[in-house]
Amino acid sequence: MEEIWKDKIFWTQEKFREKEIVPMKSDNDFGQTNNVKEICVSESQTTGPEDEEAGDTGEGKAEEVDAFKSIENKVIGLYFAADWCIPCQEFTFLLKQTYEELKERASPFEVVFISFDKKIDDMKTFFSEKHGDWLSMPYKDPLVDVLKSKYEIKAIPKLIIIRDNGTIITEKGRKDIQDKGIICFRGWLQKANLSAAKPSEQTLSDNGKQDETKLVEKSIEKEKTVSFKENVSSITIE
């Protein structure tokens, strides 16, 4: 799987954040201000520099990151979805809650959004406004079709849980989250057999049942799927 990610990048939400125009001024030898320039600065760039990544200007969070390095030694959720899909919007909210709680526990988990939106503007809106602070495959990247074929994606939303080498942990990531909440990550982690398994498992032990109850109450009662063809989509509620 590392070969698939070779020389690939993921987008971060920083790529789609609105940029603030900030004037830059310099003084000449006579104390007069001249040479006014403008630069684009996003909100996160005011918090200080971070480690350099692909696409990073050194002034804030990177807009692009190396694909394999960002998912190495983690449990990965490949999230196939689209903004036009109502069940996708509903599950995205639940997935975002789960993701944020796992990140609070420093769990080795990452989500990679793979868009089936028909327009890049729809993808941008969906990703930047409704998703968690996870990663995305670039829109219409050739690897999207490779992953769609490899994991036999027939309907969306679909959450495939894998190891960084591409080995499938479960094809029912969505159902796991809906049925079990955050506690399902413990099972994924055990199957992944990562070196960071022990400390992460401990973070889910004491309050696991409480977390599970809280998230399951907010989950969708019936699983819905959106079947799609090349240019025609239909919603099927099961």
mmCIF file of C-alpha atoms in Angstrom:
data_model
loop_
_atom_site.group_PDB
_atom_site.id
_atom_site.type_symbol
_atom_site.label_atom_id
_atom_site.label_comp_id
_atom_site.label_asym_id
_atom_site.label_seq_id
_atom_site.Cartn_x
_atom_site.Cartn_y
_atom_site.Cartn_z
ATOM 1 C CA MET A 1 0.000 0.000 0.000
ATOM 2 C CA GLU A 2 2.911 2.330 0.612
ATOM 3 C CA GLU A 3 3.603 2.175 -3.123
ATOM 4 C CA ILE A 4 0.072 3.411 -3.832
ATOM 5 C CA TRP A 5 0.638 6.451 -1.622
ATOM 6 C CA LYS A 6 4.123 7.112 -3.033
ATOM 7 C CA ASP A 7 4.501 10.711 -4.247
ATOM 8 C CA LYS A 8 0.876 11.387 -3.328
ATOM 9 C CA ILE A 9 -0.440 14.209 -1.171
ATOM 10 C CA PHE A 10 -3.558 14.809 0.879
ATOM 11 C CA TRP A 11 -5.339 18.112 1.192
ATOM 12 C CA THR A 12 -6.037 19.613 4.598
ATOM 13 C CA GLN A 13 -8.926 21.944 5.382
ATOM 14 C CA GLU A 14 -6.427 24.781 5.423
ATOM 15 C CA LYS A 15 -6.519 24.676 1.620
ATOM 16 C CA PHE A 16 -10.084 25.945 1.642
ATOM 17 C CA ARG A 17 -10.020 28.405 4.530
ATOM 18 C CA GLU A 18 -10.797 31.994 3.632
ATOM 19 C CA LYS A 19 -7.687 34.124 3.530
ATOM 20 C CA GLU A 20 -7.493 37.571 5.093
ATOM 21 C CA ILE A 21 -5.743 40.286 3.100
ATOM 22 C CA VAL A 22 -3.083 41.868 5.322
ATOM 23 C CA PRO A 23 -1.069 44.879 4.087
ATOM 24 C CA MET A 24 2.689 44.772 4.589
ATOM 25 C CA LYS A 25 4.487 48.099 4.894
ATOM 26 C CA SER A 26 8.143 49.053 4.895
ATOM 27 C CA ASP A 27 9.843 52.333 5.794
ATOM 28 C CA ASN A 28 12.325 54.098 3.522
ATOM 29 C CA ASP A 29 15.452 55.898 4.656
ATOM 30 C CA PHE A 30 13.432 59.037 5.479
ATOM 31 C CA GLY A 31 11.007 57.306 7.828
ATOM 32 C CA GLN A 32 8.237 57.356 5.244
ATOM 33 C CA THR A 33 6.070 54.320 4.635
ATOM 34 C CA ASN A 34 6.114 52.967 1.101
ATOM 35 C CA ASN A 35 6.081 49.759 -0.918
ATOM 36 C CA VAL A 36 2.763 48.587 0.464
ATOM 37 C CA LYS A 37 2.129 44.946 -0.389
ATOM 38 C CA GLU A 38 -0.696 42.564 0.392
ATOM 39 C CA ILE A 39 -0.476 38.952 1.495
ATOM 40 C CA CYS A 40 -3.108 36.328 2.217
ATOM 41 C CA VAL A 41 -3.152 35.016 5.759
ATOM 42 C CA SER A 42 -5.574 32.434 7.114
ATOM 43 C CA GLU A 43 -6.785 32.373 10.713
ATOM 44 C CA SER A 44 -4.493 29.511 11.683
ATOM 45 C CA GLN A 45 -1.450 31.413 10.447
ATOM 46 C CA THR A 46 -1.817 33.890 13.295
ATOM 47 C CA THR A 47 -1.112 31.181 15.857
ATOM 48 C CA GLY A 48 2.535 30.800 14.968
ATOM 49 C CA PRO A 49 4.686 28.644 12.665
ATOM 50 C CA GLU A 50 4.458 24.860 12.600
ATOM 51 C CA ASP A 51 6.661 22.141 11.208
ATOM 52 C CA GLU A 52 7.103 22.455 7.461
ATOM 53 C CA GLU A 53 5.077 20.097 5.274
ATOM 54 C CA ALA A 54 4.342 19.889 1.584
ATOM 55 C CA GLY A 55 2.624 23.128 0.602
ATOM 56 C CA ASP A 56 3.488 24.886 3.874
ATOM 57 C CA THR A 57 4.615 28.473 3.631
ATOM 58 C CA GLY A 58 6.177 28.365 7.085
ATOM 59 C CA GLU A 59 3.559 30.847 8.347
ATOM 60 C CA GLY A 60 0.811 28.380 9.305
ATOM 61 C CA LYS A 61 -0.708 24.953 8.857
ATOM 62 C CA ALA A 62 0.096 23.151 5.619
ATOM 63 C CA GLU A 63 -2.472 23.024 2.842
ATOM 64 C CA GLU A 64 -1.006 19.726 1.635
ATOM 65 C CA VAL A 65 0.732 16.877 3.462
ATOM 66 C CA ASP A 66 2.659 13.817 2.365
ATOM 67 C CA ALA A 67 0.116 11.016 2.041
ATOM 68 C CA PHE A 68 1.980 8.087 3.552
ATOM 69 C CA LYS A 69 3.688 10.031 6.340
ATOM 70 C CA SER A 70 0.337 11.379 7.517
ATOM 71 C CA ILE A 71 -1.209 7.905 7.915
ATOM 72 C CA GLU A 72 1.838 5.811 8.813
ATOM 73 C CA ASN A 73 1.336 3.552 11.850
ATOM 74 C CA LYS A 74 -2.298 4.602 12.238
ATOM 75 C CA VAL A 75 -5.742 3.116 11.865
ATOM 76 C CA ILE A 76 -7.180 4.774 8.753
ATOM 77 C CA GLY A 77 -10.783 5.376 7.807
ATOM 78 C CA LEU A 78 -11.257 5.790 4.061
ATOM 79 C CA TYR A 79 -14.456 7.809 3.902
ATOM 80 C CA PHE A 80 -16.292 7.701 0.568
ATOM 81 C CA ALA A 81 -19.038 10.349 0.539
ATOM 82 C CA ALA A 82 -20.597 13.316 -1.270
ATOM 83 C CA ASP A 83 -22.426 16.501 -0.343
ATOM 84 C CA TRP A 84 -25.498 15.634 -2.448
ATOM 85 C CA CYS A 85 -25.983 12.463 -0.394
ATOM 86 C CA ILE A 86 -28.260 13.133 2.611
ATOM 87 C CA PRO A 87 -27.172 9.979 4.509
ATOM 88 C CA CYS A 88 -23.565 11.131 3.989
ATOM 89 C CA GLN A 89 -24.327 14.446 5.646
ATOM 90 C CA GLU A 90 -25.985 12.696 8.577
ATOM 91 C CA PHE A 91 -23.173 10.210 9.113
ATOM 92 C CA THR A 92 -20.467 12.859 8.669
ATOM 93 C CA PHE A 93 -21.775 14.589 11.796
ATOM 94 C CA LEU A 94 -21.476 11.367 13.801
ATOM 95 C CA LEU A 95 -18.059 10.532 12.347
ATOM 96 C CA LYS A 96 -16.826 14.020 13.232
ATOM 97 C CA GLN A 97 -17.861 13.544 16.873
ATOM 98 C CA THR A 98 -16.094 10.195 17.035
ATOM 99 C CA TYR A 99 -12.963 11.565 15.376
ATOM 100 C CA GLU A 100 -12.717 14.530 17.727
ATOM 101 C CA GLU A 101 -13.107 12.369 20.833
ATOM 102 C CA LEU A 102 -10.442 9.959 19.612
ATOM 103 C CA LYS A 103 -8.092 12.851 18.873
ATOM 104 C CA GLU A 104 -8.602 14.170 22.406
ATOM 105 C CA ARG A 105 -7.236 10.813 23.579
ATOM 106 C CA ALA A 106 -4.304 11.012 21.133
ATOM 107 C CA SER A 107 -5.524 7.813 19.478
ATOM 108 C CA PRO A 108 -3.673 6.758 16.297
ATOM 109 C CA PHE A 109 -6.621 7.334 13.980
ATOM 110 C CA GLU A 110 -6.945 9.312 10.767
ATOM 111 C CA VAL A 111 -9.761 9.810 8.283
ATOM 112 C CA VAL A 112 -9.187 10.355 4.563
ATOM 113 C CA PHE A 113 -12.167 11.786 2.693
ATOM 114 C CA ILE A 114 -12.647 10.519 -0.858
ATOM 115 C CA SER A 115 -15.155 12.719 -2.642
ATOM 116 C CA PHE A 116 -17.867 11.610 -5.033
ATOM 117 C CA ASP A 117 -19.123 15.153 -5.498
ATOM 118 C CA LYS A 118 -19.901 16.201 -9.052
ATOM 119 C CA LYS A 119 -18.249 19.618 -8.743
ATOM 120 C CA ILE A 120 -15.135 20.694 -6.901
ATOM 121 C CA ASP A 121 -17.033 23.623 -5.347
ATOM 122 C CA ASP A 122 -19.469 21.149 -3.785
ATOM 123 C CA MET A 123 -16.552 19.119 -2.463
ATOM 124 C CA LYS A 124 -14.900 22.226 -1.007
ATOM 125 C CA THR A 125 -18.064 23.291 0.804
ATOM 126 C CA PHE A 126 -18.766 19.811 2.140
ATOM 127 C CA PHE A 127 -15.186 19.231 3.301
ATOM 128 C CA SER A 128 -14.510 22.638 4.825
ATOM 129 C CA GLU A 129 -17.883 23.227 6.513
ATOM 130 C CA LYS A 130 -19.184 19.825 7.615
ATOM 131 C CA HIS A 131 -16.219 17.506 8.057
ATOM 132 C CA GLY A 132 -13.844 16.983 10.939
ATOM 133 C CA ASP A 133 -10.308 18.326 10.771
ATOM 134 C CA TRP A 134 -9.099 15.310 8.819
ATOM 135 C CA LEU A 135 -7.562 14.820 5.382
ATOM 136 C CA SER A 136 -8.873 14.548 1.834
ATOM 137 C CA MET A 137 -7.745 13.028 -1.426
ATOM 138 C CA PRO A 138 -7.340 15.781 -4.026
ATOM 139 C CA TYR A 139 -10.479 16.160 -6.114
ATOM 140 C CA LYS A 140 -10.582 13.801 -9.124
ATOM 141 C CA ASP A 141 -7.159 12.363 -8.288
ATOM 142 C CA PRO A 142 -6.579 9.184 -10.364
ATOM 143 C CA LEU A 143 -6.084 7.277 -7.107
ATOM 144 C CA VAL A 144 -9.787 7.776 -6.315
ATOM 145 C CA ASP A 145 -10.773 5.281 -9.014
ATOM 146 C CA VAL A 146 -8.036 2.903 -7.870
ATOM 147 C CA LEU A 147 -9.361 2.903 -4.299
ATOM 148 C CA LYS A 148 -12.964 2.675 -5.465
ATOM 149 C CA SER A 149 -12.089 -0.467 -7.420
ATOM 150 C CA LYS A 150 -9.775 -1.955 -4.805
ATOM 151 C CA TYR A 151 -12.374 -1.739 -2.043
ATOM 152 C CA GLU A 152 -15.351 -2.428 -4.347
ATOM 153 C CA ILE A 153 -17.303 0.684 -3.421
ATOM 154 C CA LYS A 154 -20.883 0.216 -4.617
ATOM 155 C CA ALA A 155 -22.705 2.740 -2.429
ATOM 156 C CA ILE A 156 -22.059 5.745 -0.214
ATOM 157 C CA PRO A 157 -21.558 6.674 2.559
ATOM 158 C CA LYS A 158 -18.909 4.021 3.061
ATOM 159 C CA LEU A 159 -16.234 3.941 5.756
ATOM 160 C CA ILE A 160 -13.527 1.345 5.125
ATOM 161 C CA ILE A 161 -11.162 0.872 8.071
ATOM 162 C CA ILE A 162 -7.643 -0.169 7.035
ATOM 163 C CA ARG A 163 -4.061 -0.365 8.237
ATOM 164 C CA ASP A 164 -1.417 1.835 6.641
ATOM 165 C CA ASN A 165 -0.407 -1.113 4.433
ATOM 166 C CA GLY A 166 -3.907 -1.302 2.962
ATOM 167 C CA THR A 167 -5.038 -4.390 4.877
ATOM 168 C CA ILE A 168 -8.762 -4.186 5.603
ATOM 169 C CA ILE A 169 -9.699 -4.148 9.284
ATOM 170 C CA THR A 170 -13.417 -3.867 8.553
ATOM 171 C CA GLU A 171 -15.638 -2.797 5.684
ATOM 172 C CA LYS A 172 -18.356 -1.845 8.177
ATOM 173 C CA GLY A 173 -16.794 1.170 9.833
ATOM 174 C CA ARG A 174 -20.011 3.146 9.519
ATOM 175 C CA LYS A 175 -22.124 0.467 11.168
ATOM 176 C CA ASP A 176 -19.526 0.014 13.927
ATOM 177 C CA ILE A 177 -19.699 3.701 14.819
ATOM 178 C CA GLN A 178 -23.487 3.799 14.654
ATOM 179 C CA ASP A 179 -23.878 0.689 16.815
ATOM 180 C CA LYS A 180 -20.989 1.035 19.269
ATOM 181 C CA GLY A 181 -19.816 4.625 19.215
ATOM 182 C CA ILE A 182 -16.240 5.417 20.144
ATOM 183 C CA ILE A 183 -15.709 2.041 21.802
ATOM 184 C CA CYS A 184 -15.481 0.369 18.375
ATOM 185 C CA PHE A 185 -11.998 1.851 17.962
ATOM 186 C CA ARG A 186 -10.639 -0.582 20.540
ATOM 187 C CA GLY A 187 -11.488 -3.518 18.278
ATOM 188 C CA TRP A 188 -10.045 -1.798 15.223
ATOM 189 C CA LEU A 189 -6.836 -1.066 17.077
ATOM 190 C CA GLN A 190 -6.422 -4.656 18.237
ATOM 191 C CA LYS A 191 -6.849 -5.935 14.681
ATOM 192 C CA ALA A 192 -4.416 -3.332 13.369
ATOM 193 C CA ASN A 193 -1.733 -4.546 15.805
ATOM 194 C CA LEU A 194 -0.009 -1.175 15.904
ATOM 195 C CA SER A 195 2.934 -0.443 18.161
ATOM 196 C CA ALA A 196 0.877 2.289 19.883
ATOM 197 C CA ALA A 197 -1.944 -0.095 20.753
ATOM 198 C CA LYS A 198 -1.448 -0.345 24.543
ATOM 199 C CA PRO A 199 -1.623 3.326 25.575
ATOM 200 C CA SER A 200 -4.522 4.008 23.217
ATOM 201 C CA GLU A 201 -6.499 1.046 24.529
ATOM 202 C CA GLN A 202 -6.104 2.353 28.062
ATOM 203 C CA THR A 203 -7.691 5.677 27.103
ATOM 204 C CA LEU A 204 -10.849 3.868 26.085
ATOM 205 C CA SER A 205 -11.202 1.570 29.072
ATOM 206 C CA ASP A 206 -12.729 3.467 31.999
ATOM 207 C CA ASN A 207 -15.207 5.696 30.192
ATOM 208 C CA GLY A 208 -15.826 3.532 27.159
ATOM 209 C CA LYS A 209 -19.384 2.554 28.021
ATOM 210 C CA GLN A 210 -20.345 6.124 28.808
ATOM 211 C CA ASP A 211 -18.887 7.351 25.517
ATOM 212 C CA GLU A 212 -20.624 4.571 23.646
ATOM 213 C CA THR A 213 -24.032 5.445 25.082
ATOM 214 C CA LYS A 214 -23.642 9.128 24.336
ATOM 215 C CA LEU A 215 -22.733 8.610 20.689
ATOM 216 C CA VAL A 216 -25.164 5.816 19.940
ATOM 217 C CA GLU A 217 -28.045 8.020 21.134
ATOM 218 C CA LYS A 218 -27.102 10.476 18.419
ATOM 219 C CA SER A 219 -26.666 7.855 15.704
ATOM 220 C CA ILE A 220 -29.088 7.170 12.891
ATOM 221 C CA GLU A 221 -31.696 4.563 13.786
ATOM 222 C CA LYS A 222 -31.765 2.949 10.378
ATOM 223 C CA GLU A 223 -28.801 2.547 8.091
ATOM 224 C CA LYS A 224 -29.244 4.352 4.818
ATOM 225 C CA THR A 225 -27.249 3.870 1.657
ATOM 226 C CA VAL A 226 -26.963 5.848 -1.512
ATOM 227 C CA SER A 227 -26.468 3.756 -4.591
ATOM 228 C CA PHE A 228 -24.864 5.537 -7.486
ATOM 229 C CA LYS A 229 -23.998 5.122 -11.139
ATOM 230 C CA GLU A 230 -21.647 7.183 -13.304
ATOM 231 C CA ASN A 231 -23.927 10.208 -13.734
ATOM 232 C CA VAL A 232 -27.155 9.070 -12.067
ATOM 233 C CA SER A 233 -27.751 8.729 -8.326
ATOM 234 C CA SER A 234 -30.673 7.401 -6.295
ATOM 235 C CA ILE A 235 -31.245 7.151 -2.571
ATOM 236 C CA THR A 236 -32.256 3.813 -1.098
ATOM 237 C CA ILE A 237 -33.302 3.606 2.544
ATOM 238 C CA GLU A 238 -32.848 0.155 4.001
#
